[in-house]
Amino acid sequence: MLRNKIFRKIIMIVVILSAISYSKAQNKDLPNVVILATGGTIAGSAATGTQAGYTSGQVGIETMIAAVPGITDLANVTGEQISNVGSQDMSVEIWLKLANRVNELLSRDDVDGIVITHGTDTQEETAFFLNLVVKSNKPVVTTGSMRPSTAVSAEGPLNLYNAVAIAADSKASGYGVLVVMNDQIHSAHGVTKTNTTSVQTFMSPMHGLTGAVIYGKHEFYSKPHGIFGLESEFSIEGVTSLPRVDIIYTGVDSPADLVDMSLKAGAKGIVIAGVGNGNMNAATLNACKNAAEQGVVVVRSTRVPTGYVLRNAEINDDENKTIASDELNAQKSRVLLMLALLKDRSLEDIQKLFYTY
Ligand code: ASP
């Protein structure tokens, strides 16, 4: 009897405590932000705080949220682990899982924004991919860090705080996917990683910053370039894989057989990281022309960090059946081409995509 009474009391206390913690977690005056964690250095750890060596993707999302003081004053924050990999191991499989989850969450009335934590190595590619396939105008923000969570002056917690502040702001709607790192807001179209180790690595050389953020207070400067979000014609509904597209980096006396090998390996597209304005030596161009004649779509991009690759400049794209990447670097050209090749398109149509996305 006494036992029963004690048991009932314990149950009551548990119910009351969970009601209190639920009402704290679900403050109805705050927006609801879901953090989808994929891994990266922001979730990395090392044996000491001052060593260069560390392992990406070690720390779980709940630990990352707990490390950010004040984050729950910005929004009702919940976390989900999508993957826990260094972004060098980001894959199409994870992309599709992530993008489907983002679309699912954003279709709900009780989700106002999404933050994605991600390694910095391929963050620009994931951000650009999501920019093209997310079917919502609600804020989607990716972030990460250059220093692992165990480092002296790890910048991950502040980056995550800033990312949540922006994802929680309805005024961040309609900007497509944003990359928030080191107090700066970048568009998925414009951003690129420019330094291997510095915390000031992300820059938007062609279009400049989309905005700035200081301890969560933020301001937008300009609307991102290109088509994205609800206006994008790309969809991953029912998609389970993406066509193979290879990037071939060129230089002095580059071997043309790299193109032949790609063709043989079954690539449906090839992106040339050309010299200068998307140039390549005669042998490589010849191999590209041959690949194009066999139905492989060849895009001329560049290894130069800024500037356009112009159609029919030094290389005659009409004659060689090649596409000029316009202002997309090789890695983003690859993302766009992978999506473009999901359906049959003429070369003219694909060239238009490079002018508009
Ligand atoms: N290799 C790491 C990654 O991309 C680097 C980083 O996150 O900064 O996951």
Coordinates of C-alpha atoms and ligand atoms in Angstrom, one line a residue:
M1 CA 0.0 0.0 0.0
L2 CA 2.7 2.4 1.2
R3 CA 4.8 1.4 -1.8
N4 CA 1.9 2.2 -4.2
K5 CA 1.5 5.7 -2.6
I6 CA 5.2 6.4 -3.0
F7 CA 5.1 5.1 -6.6
R8 CA 2.1 7.4 -7.4
K9 CA 3.9 10.4 -5.9
I10 CA 7.1 9.7 -7.9
I11 CA 5.0 9.5 -11.1
M12 CA 3.3 12.8 -10.3
I13 CA 6.6 14.5 -9.7
V14 CA 8.0 13.2 -13.0
V15 CA 4.8 14.5 -14.8
I16 CA 5.1 17.9 -13.2
L17 CA 8.9 18.1 -13.9
S18 CA 8.4 17.1 -17.5
A19 CA 5.6 19.7 -18.0
I20 CA 7.9 22.4 -16.6
S21 CA 10.8 21.4 -18.8
Y22 CA 8.5 21.0 -21.8
S23 CA 7.1 24.6 -21.3
K24 CA 10.7 25.9 -21.0
A25 CA 11.7 24.0 -24.2
Q26 CA 8.6 25.0 -26.0
N27 CA 8.3 28.7 -25.4
K28 CA 5.4 29.6 -27.8
D29 CA 6.8 33.2 -28.1
L30 CA 9.9 31.9 -29.8
P31 CA 10.4 30.5 -33.3
N32 CA 11.2 26.8 -33.7
V33 CA 14.5 26.0 -35.3
V34 CA 15.7 22.5 -36.1
I35 CA 19.5 21.9 -36.2
L36 CA 20.5 19.0 -38.5
A37 CA 24.0 17.9 -37.7
T38 CA 26.2 16.2 -40.4
G39 CA 29.6 16.3 -38.8
G40 CA 32.7 18.3 -39.6
T41 CA 35.3 20.1 -37.5
I42 CA 32.6 21.8 -35.5
A43 CA 31.9 18.3 -34.1
G44 CA 35.6 17.4 -34.1
S45 CA 37.8 16.7 -31.1
A46 CA 41.5 16.5 -30.4
A47 CA 43.5 15.2 -27.4
T48 CA 44.7 18.7 -26.5
G49 CA 43.4 22.3 -27.2
T50 CA 46.5 23.4 -29.2
Q51 CA 47.3 20.6 -31.6
A52 CA 46.7 20.8 -35.4
G53 CA 45.6 17.1 -35.7
Y54 CA 42.1 16.1 -34.8
T55 CA 39.2 13.9 -35.9
S56 CA 36.1 15.4 -37.5
G57 CA 32.6 14.3 -36.6
Q58 CA 33.0 13.1 -33.1
V59 CA 30.6 15.1 -31.0
G60 CA 26.9 14.6 -31.1
I61 CA 24.3 17.3 -31.7
E62 CA 23.0 17.4 -28.1
T63 CA 26.5 18.1 -26.8
M64 CA 27.0 20.8 -29.5
I65 CA 23.8 22.6 -28.5
A66 CA 24.7 22.3 -24.8
A67 CA 28.0 24.1 -25.5
V68 CA 26.2 27.3 -26.7
P69 CA 25.1 29.5 -23.9
G70 CA 21.9 31.5 -24.6
I71 CA 21.0 29.5 -27.7
T72 CA 17.6 28.6 -26.2
D73 CA 16.8 32.3 -25.7
L74 CA 16.8 32.7 -29.5
A75 CA 14.5 29.8 -30.4
N76 CA 13.1 26.5 -29.4
V77 CA 15.9 24.4 -30.6
T78 CA 15.8 20.8 -31.4
G79 CA 18.6 18.7 -32.9
E80 CA 18.8 15.7 -35.2
Q81 CA 21.9 13.8 -36.3
I82 CA 21.8 13.2 -40.1
S83 CA 25.4 11.9 -40.3
N84 CA 28.6 12.5 -38.4
V85 CA 31.3 12.7 -41.1
G86 CA 34.2 15.0 -42.1
S87 CA 32.7 16.7 -45.1
Q88 CA 35.4 15.2 -47.3
D89 CA 33.2 12.1 -46.8
M90 CA 30.0 13.9 -47.6
S91 CA 28.1 11.8 -50.2
V92 CA 25.1 12.0 -52.5
E93 CA 23.4 9.6 -50.3
I94 CA 23.7 11.9 -47.3
W95 CA 22.8 14.9 -49.5
L96 CA 19.5 13.3 -50.5
K97 CA 18.7 12.2 -46.9
L98 CA 19.5 15.8 -45.7
A99 CA 17.6 17.6 -48.5
N100 CA 14.5 15.3 -48.1
R101 CA 14.5 16.0 -44.3
V102 CA 14.9 19.7 -44.8
N103 CA 11.9 19.7 -47.2
E104 CA 9.8 17.6 -44.8
L105 CA 10.6 19.8 -41.8
L106 CA 10.0 23.1 -43.7
S107 CA 6.6 21.9 -44.9
R108 CA 5.5 21.9 -41.3
D109 CA 3.8 24.9 -39.6
D110 CA 5.7 24.3 -36.4
V111 CA 9.2 24.6 -38.0
D112 CA 10.4 28.2 -38.8
G113 CA 13.9 27.6 -39.8
I114 CA 16.7 25.1 -40.2
V115 CA 20.4 25.2 -39.3
I116 CA 22.8 22.6 -40.7
T117 CA 26.1 22.0 -39.1
H118 CA 28.7 20.8 -41.7
G119 CA 32.4 20.5 -42.3
T120 CA 33.9 23.4 -44.1
D121 CA 35.7 21.5 -46.9
T122 CA 32.6 20.8 -49.0
Q123 CA 30.2 23.2 -47.3
E124 CA 29.8 25.4 -50.3
E125 CA 28.8 22.4 -52.4
T126 CA 26.1 21.2 -49.9
A127 CA 24.8 24.7 -49.5
F128 CA 24.6 25.2 -53.3
F129 CA 22.9 21.8 -53.7
L130 CA 20.3 22.6 -51.1
N131 CA 19.8 26.0 -52.6
L132 CA 18.7 24.3 -55.8
V133 CA 16.5 21.6 -54.3
V134 CA 14.9 23.0 -51.1
K135 CA 11.2 23.8 -51.8
S136 CA 10.6 26.5 -49.3
N137 CA 11.4 30.1 -48.7
K138 CA 11.9 29.6 -44.9
P139 CA 15.5 30.3 -43.7
V140 CA 18.0 27.5 -44.1
V141 CA 21.5 28.3 -42.7
T142 CA 24.6 26.1 -42.9
T143 CA 27.5 26.6 -40.5
G144 CA 30.6 24.9 -39.2
S145 CA 34.0 25.8 -37.8
M146 CA 37.7 25.7 -38.6
R147 CA 38.7 24.7 -35.1
P148 CA 37.5 21.5 -33.4
S149 CA 35.3 21.7 -30.4
T150 CA 38.2 21.0 -28.0
A151 CA 40.5 23.7 -29.4
V152 CA 41.6 26.8 -27.6
S153 CA 39.2 29.5 -29.0
A154 CA 37.0 27.1 -30.8
E155 CA 34.7 29.3 -32.9
G156 CA 32.0 26.6 -33.4
P157 CA 29.7 27.7 -30.6
L158 CA 29.5 31.3 -31.7
N159 CA 29.0 30.3 -35.3
L160 CA 26.1 28.0 -34.2
Y161 CA 24.6 30.8 -32.1
N162 CA 24.7 33.2 -35.0
A163 CA 23.3 30.6 -37.4
V164 CA 20.3 29.9 -35.1
A165 CA 19.7 33.7 -34.7
I166 CA 19.4 34.0 -38.4
A167 CA 17.4 30.8 -39.0
A168 CA 15.0 32.1 -36.3
D169 CA 14.4 35.4 -38.1
S170 CA 11.5 35.4 -40.6
K171 CA 13.3 38.3 -42.4
A172 CA 15.9 35.7 -43.5
S173 CA 13.2 34.1 -45.6
G174 CA 13.7 34.3 -49.4
Y175 CA 17.5 34.4 -49.3
G176 CA 17.9 30.7 -50.3
V177 CA 20.5 28.8 -48.3
L178 CA 22.9 31.0 -46.3
V179 CA 26.3 30.1 -45.0
V180 CA 27.1 31.8 -41.7
M181 CA 30.7 31.7 -40.5
N182 CA 32.9 34.1 -38.6
D183 CA 30.4 36.9 -38.2
Q184 CA 29.6 36.9 -42.0
I185 CA 26.5 35.9 -44.0
H186 CA 27.2 34.5 -47.4
S187 CA 24.8 33.2 -50.2
A188 CA 25.1 29.6 -51.3
H189 CA 25.7 30.8 -54.9
G190 CA 28.5 33.2 -54.0
V191 CA 30.5 31.6 -51.2
T192 CA 33.7 29.7 -51.5
K193 CA 36.3 28.4 -49.1
T194 CA 39.5 30.3 -49.6
N195 CA 41.9 29.3 -46.8
T196 CA 42.9 25.8 -45.6
T197 CA 43.2 26.7 -41.9
S198 CA 42.1 30.3 -41.1
V199 CA 38.8 31.0 -39.4
Q200 CA 38.3 33.7 -42.0
T201 CA 38.1 31.2 -44.8
F202 CA 34.7 31.8 -46.4
M203 CA 34.4 34.6 -48.9
S204 CA 32.1 35.6 -51.7
P205 CA 34.5 37.1 -54.2
M206 CA 32.1 37.7 -57.1
H207 CA 29.1 39.2 -55.2
G208 CA 30.3 40.2 -51.8
L209 CA 28.7 39.6 -48.5
T210 CA 25.0 38.9 -48.1
G211 CA 25.1 40.3 -44.6
A212 CA 26.9 40.4 -41.2
V213 CA 26.1 39.0 -37.8
I214 CA 27.5 40.0 -34.4
Y215 CA 26.5 37.9 -31.4
G216 CA 23.2 37.1 -33.1
K217 CA 22.3 40.7 -34.2
H218 CA 22.4 40.7 -38.0
E219 CA 21.8 42.8 -41.0
F220 CA 21.3 41.8 -44.6
Y221 CA 23.1 43.9 -47.3
S222 CA 21.9 42.3 -50.6
K223 CA 19.7 39.6 -52.0
P224 CA 21.6 36.6 -53.4
H225 CA 22.2 36.2 -57.1
G226 CA 20.6 33.5 -59.2
I227 CA 17.5 31.3 -59.0
F228 CA 16.9 29.2 -55.9
G229 CA 14.3 27.8 -53.5
L230 CA 10.7 27.8 -54.7
E231 CA 11.8 29.2 -58.1
S232 CA 14.3 26.5 -58.8
E233 CA 13.2 24.0 -61.4
F234 CA 15.2 21.2 -59.8
S235 CA 13.6 18.6 -57.6
I236 CA 14.9 15.5 -55.8
E237 CA 11.5 13.9 -55.4
G238 CA 11.9 10.2 -56.1
V239 CA 15.7 10.7 -56.9
T240 CA 17.9 8.0 -55.4
S241 CA 21.3 8.8 -57.0
L242 CA 22.8 11.5 -59.2
P243 CA 24.7 11.1 -62.5
R244 CA 28.5 10.8 -62.3
V245 CA 30.2 14.1 -63.1
D246 CA 34.0 14.3 -62.8
I247 CA 36.2 17.4 -62.3
I248 CA 39.5 17.4 -64.2
Y249 CA 42.1 20.0 -63.0
T250 CA 44.4 21.2 -65.7
G251 CA 47.9 22.8 -65.9
V252 CA 51.0 23.0 -68.2
D253 CA 51.1 19.9 -70.5
S254 CA 48.1 18.3 -68.8
P255 CA 47.5 14.7 -70.0
A256 CA 44.4 14.5 -72.2
D257 CA 43.9 10.9 -71.3
L258 CA 42.3 11.9 -68.0
V259 CA 39.3 12.9 -70.1
D260 CA 39.3 9.6 -71.9
M261 CA 39.4 7.8 -68.6
S262 CA 36.4 9.6 -67.3
L263 CA 34.5 8.8 -70.4
K264 CA 35.5 5.1 -70.0
A265 CA 34.5 5.1 -66.4
G266 CA 31.0 6.1 -67.3
A267 CA 30.9 9.8 -66.5
K268 CA 27.8 11.6 -67.8
G269 CA 29.5 15.0 -67.4
I270 CA 33.0 16.4 -67.1
V271 CA 33.9 19.7 -65.6
I272 CA 37.3 21.1 -66.6
A273 CA 39.0 23.3 -64.0
G274 CA 40.7 25.1 -66.8
V275 CA 43.5 27.7 -66.8
G276 CA 42.5 31.3 -67.1
N277 CA 39.1 31.8 -68.9
G278 CA 38.4 28.1 -68.9
N279 CA 41.2 27.3 -71.3
M280 CA 42.9 24.0 -71.8
N281 CA 45.7 22.6 -74.1
A282 CA 44.9 21.4 -77.6
A283 CA 45.1 17.7 -76.7
T284 CA 42.7 18.1 -73.7
L285 CA 40.3 20.2 -75.8
N286 CA 40.4 17.5 -78.5
A287 CA 39.6 14.8 -75.9
C288 CA 36.7 17.0 -74.6
K289 CA 35.3 17.4 -78.1
N290 CA 35.4 13.6 -78.6
A291 CA 33.7 13.1 -75.2
A292 CA 31.0 15.7 -76.1
E293 CA 30.4 14.0 -79.5
Q294 CA 29.7 10.8 -77.5
G295 CA 27.0 12.5 -75.4
V296 CA 29.1 13.5 -72.3
V297 CA 28.3 17.1 -71.3
V298 CA 31.6 19.0 -70.9
V299 CA 31.6 22.2 -68.9
R300 CA 34.6 24.6 -69.0
S301 CA 35.2 26.1 -65.6
T302 CA 38.4 27.5 -64.2
R303 CA 41.0 26.9 -61.5
V304 CA 41.2 30.7 -61.1
P305 CA 39.4 31.8 -57.9
T306 CA 37.4 34.7 -59.4
G307 CA 36.0 35.8 -62.7
Y308 CA 33.7 34.5 -65.4
V309 CA 34.3 31.8 -67.9
L310 CA 33.0 33.3 -71.1
R311 CA 31.4 31.4 -73.9
N312 CA 33.3 31.4 -77.2
A313 CA 36.2 33.5 -75.8
E314 CA 39.5 31.7 -76.6
I315 CA 37.8 28.4 -77.1
N316 CA 34.9 28.1 -79.5
D317 CA 32.2 26.4 -77.5
D318 CA 29.9 26.1 -80.5
E319 CA 32.4 24.1 -82.4
N320 CA 33.6 22.0 -79.5
K321 CA 30.1 21.4 -78.1
T322 CA 31.2 22.6 -74.7
I323 CA 29.4 24.7 -72.0
A324 CA 30.9 27.8 -70.4
S325 CA 30.5 27.8 -66.6
D326 CA 29.9 31.6 -66.4
E327 CA 30.6 32.4 -62.8
L328 CA 30.4 29.0 -61.1
N329 CA 33.7 27.5 -59.9
A330 CA 34.4 23.9 -60.8
Q331 CA 32.9 22.3 -57.7
K332 CA 29.6 24.2 -58.0
S333 CA 29.5 23.6 -61.7
R334 CA 29.7 19.9 -60.9
V335 CA 26.7 20.2 -58.5
L336 CA 24.6 22.1 -61.1
L337 CA 25.5 19.6 -63.9
M338 CA 24.7 16.6 -61.7
L339 CA 21.2 18.0 -61.2
A340 CA 20.8 19.2 -64.8
L341 CA 21.6 15.7 -66.1
L342 CA 18.7 14.2 -64.1
K343 CA 16.7 14.8 -67.3
D344 CA 17.5 15.0 -71.0
R345 CA 18.3 18.6 -72.0
S346 CA 19.9 20.2 -75.0
L347 CA 23.3 21.9 -74.7
E348 CA 21.6 25.2 -75.2
D349 CA 19.3 24.5 -72.2
I350 CA 22.3 23.5 -70.1
Q351 CA 24.2 26.6 -71.0
K352 CA 21.1 28.7 -70.0
L353 CA 21.2 26.9 -66.6
F354 CA 24.7 28.1 -66.1
Y355 CA 23.7 31.7 -66.9
T356 CA 20.8 31.6 -64.5
Y357 CA 21.6 29.5 -61.4
Ligands
ASP1 N1 37.8 18.3 -42.9 C1 36.8 19.0 -42.2 C2 35.5 18.9 -42.8 O1 35.2 19.5 -43.8 C3 37.2 20.5 -42.1 C4 36.3 21.4 -41.4 O2 35.2 21.1 -41.0 O3 36.7 22.6 -41.2 O4 34.7 18.2 -42.2

